[in-house]
Amino acid sequence: MKATLDNTSPIQIETPCLVVGILEDAPLQGPAAAIDEASGGRLSRLIDSGDVEPDRNATTLLHGLPGVTAERILVVGGGQAKRFDRVRYLNMCLAAGKFLRGHAVTEAHVCLAELPVEAFDAGWRLRQCVFAIDHGNYVYVTTKPLKSDMPRPLAAASFHGGPELSEALDQGVALGAGSRTARELGNLPPNICTPAYLAQECTNLARSLENCSIEVLKRKQMAELGMDALLAVGQGSDHPARLVVLRYDGAGKDAQPYVLVGKGVTFDTGGISLKPRESMDEMKFDMCGAATVIGAFEACARMQLKVNLVTVVAAVENMPDGKAYRPGDVIGSMAGKTIEVLNTDAEGRLALCDALTYSRRFDPAAIIDVATLTGACVVALGHHASAVMTKHDDLAEELIQAGNTAVDRGWRLPLWEDYQSQLKTPFADMKNVGGMPAGAITAGCFLSKFTRDLRWAHVDIAGSAWKWNGNEGATGRPVGLLAQYLIDRQD
Ligand code: BES
Ligand code: MN
Ligand code: ZN
């Protein structure tokens, strides 16, 4: 979707579809008020008669309004004015994006950022609007192309605003692109999106972006480094593991980089501890941690943020096989710690612990891993929040704040030492499962054993990474949170 700014008056702009927002129990404002006046009160009469609904996320398409140049007007409801906030604003923009994706028009002019939202400035409103329109406009076509009689997504959208908003526009476009990359990688089937495929996509990305470089480690190099835990996970797969290291230089040599580490299990059968057949297919999304740190990397590089960033992806497939690792195995790790594997389905933490140890060499300003790590996280927080775990209160605050700003929210779970005892075993330095209680936290505790003395946070996105009701697929979360965190880290 091509995105531009245009500050022509909403009543004079020539467009196949003009998009405006209205709220309940409040007078029409901005573009909606202008249209109402130009059309001799037509819009308010349609609202009064109930033909145009101001309810949350309601969409009504009007044709040929007198006094207005636009061919159509899409009126989007935001619900009650006094309860209108950032979350409702974003949902309203998303509703507009989804409507436009499903409609025959392929161009639109969007005037939603004119609505006041809490204390957010015009830049924030426009950026989030561009991001949401692009998000709503995404359609997965790679293995199921659109038929000729199906509506196309928008090819171009203009947004109401002058040149002073061009940075906000560019940021919205960058966020949209990063989120799209993450969703597309997440949605791809596991027979296409293998570890090698992920590495190749990262290579293409690094080549297409400025100030970026890439290194891809294969099995031999990983073995030399002692990444026994990561390699154990991939032992039963015909698709060899990869460790991908993407680097973006936006702050010069002396600045410590932020490091993002992603779980890239391209398919998680559970291994010998095989998962039940119900919804095993969803485990193609088990690389969404990787997909989103790649998407955040793309967004950061496209914005040319003044930070240094390293993105590390542990790409591996978890399969049962004669060569697969088994429950009871004691394996090593790059950090030199031994691990008793009691469940081969707790593989994400094994892949991540070596990726985290590897990342020490970058001397990170902060290191954040992102992973679809535990079913327990879904039980704890459902699908609306990503779980944030860290021993650093300031880092937790920064991440949760970034999530609030980006409307891509996180919620903290504790990582108290008290939980560590659940990982004790007589047979190794630790076991890879902590039993039923607090499964999301004990997974975090496991990782914390490899990140002592680092400024580290773990983000479990098992609930937020995809939606399986209907056909939504990968959500691209938490690209918004991560990108906002990096935006806020510039000096
Ligand atoms: N990828 C799964 C976690 C998962 C499950 C995410 C369902 C989203 C939905 C992870 O590898 C896993 O299997 N975790 C186990 C850990 C357990 C064996 C300690 C789990 O959550 O059941
Ligand atoms: Mn698993
Ligand atoms: Zn997994």
PDB file of C-alpha atoms and ligand atoms in Angstrom, residues 263 268 275 283 286 343 345-349 372-376 378 433 462 466, ligand 1:
ATOM      1  CA  LYS A 263      12.287 -18.296  19.097  1.00  0.00           C
ATOM      2  CA  ASP A 268       6.766 -27.829  16.978  1.00  0.00           C
ATOM      3  CA  LYS A 275       1.719 -33.165  21.074  1.00  0.00           C
ATOM      4  CA  MET A 283       2.509 -24.958  15.868  1.00  0.00           C
ATOM      5  CA  ASP A 286       5.937 -21.385  16.869  1.00  0.00           C
ATOM      6  CA  ASN A 343       9.915 -33.126  28.056  1.00  0.00           C
ATOM      7  CA  ASP A 345       8.082 -30.313  24.000  1.00  0.00           C
ATOM      8  CA  ALA A 346       9.744 -27.713  26.222  1.00  0.00           C
ATOM      9  CA  GLU A 347      12.110 -27.040  23.323  1.00  0.00           C
ATOM     10  CA  GLY A 348      11.837 -23.276  22.963  1.00  0.00           C
ATOM     11  CA  ARG A 349      13.838 -22.560  26.110  1.00  0.00           C
ATOM     12  CA  THR A 372       5.698 -18.454  21.863  1.00  0.00           C
ATOM     13  CA  LEU A 373       7.053 -20.256  24.868  1.00  0.00           C
ATOM     14  CA  THR A 374       4.258 -21.727  26.973  1.00  0.00           C
ATOM     15  CA  GLY A 375       0.632 -22.768  26.838  1.00  0.00           C
ATOM     16  CA  ALA A 376       0.571 -21.634  30.471  1.00  0.00           C
ATOM     17  CA  VAL A 378      -2.236 -18.321  27.330  1.00  0.00           C
ATOM     18  CA  VAL A 433      10.375 -28.260  32.850  1.00  0.00           C
ATOM     19  CA  ALA A 462       2.027 -17.567  23.134  1.00  0.00           C
ATOM     20  CA  TRP A 466      -1.829 -15.352  16.402  1.00  0.00           C
TER      21      TRP A 466
HETATM   22  N1  BES B   1       5.278 -23.804  21.526  1.00  0.00           N
HETATM   23  C1  BES B   1       4.806 -24.392  22.708  1.00  0.00           C
HETATM   24  C2  BES B   1       3.980 -23.437  23.553  1.00  0.00           C
HETATM   25  C3  BES B   1       2.613 -23.111  23.037  1.00  0.00           C
HETATM   26  C4  BES B   1       1.578 -24.016  23.155  1.00  0.00           C
HETATM   27  C5  BES B   1       2.361 -21.865  22.510  1.00  0.00           C
HETATM   28  C6  BES B   1       0.321 -23.679  22.711  1.00  0.00           C
HETATM   29  C7  BES B   1       1.097 -21.536  22.085  1.00  0.00           C
HETATM   30  C8  BES B   1       0.078 -22.443  22.187  1.00  0.00           C
HETATM   31  C9  BES B   1       5.990 -24.834  23.567  1.00  0.00           C
HETATM   32  O1  BES B   1       7.082 -25.317  22.878  1.00  0.00           O
HETATM   33  C10 BES B   1       5.497 -25.942  24.424  1.00  0.00           C
HETATM   34  O2  BES B   1       5.162 -26.960  23.896  1.00  0.00           O
HETATM   35  N2  BES B   1       5.475 -25.723  25.734  1.00  0.00           N
HETATM   36  C11 BES B   1       5.008 -26.686  26.650  1.00  0.00           C
HETATM   37  C12 BES B   1       5.931 -26.647  27.827  1.00  0.00           C
HETATM   38  C13 BES B   1       5.688 -27.757  28.806  1.00  0.00           C
HETATM   39  C14 BES B   1       6.061 -29.104  28.198  1.00  0.00           C
HETATM   40  C15 BES B   1       6.507 -27.491  30.054  1.00  0.00           C
HETATM   41  C16 BES B   1       3.592 -26.323  27.053  1.00  0.00           C
HETATM   42  O3  BES B   1       3.299 -25.123  27.199  1.00  0.00           O
HETATM   43  O4  BES B   1       2.775 -27.218  27.153  1.00  0.00           O
END
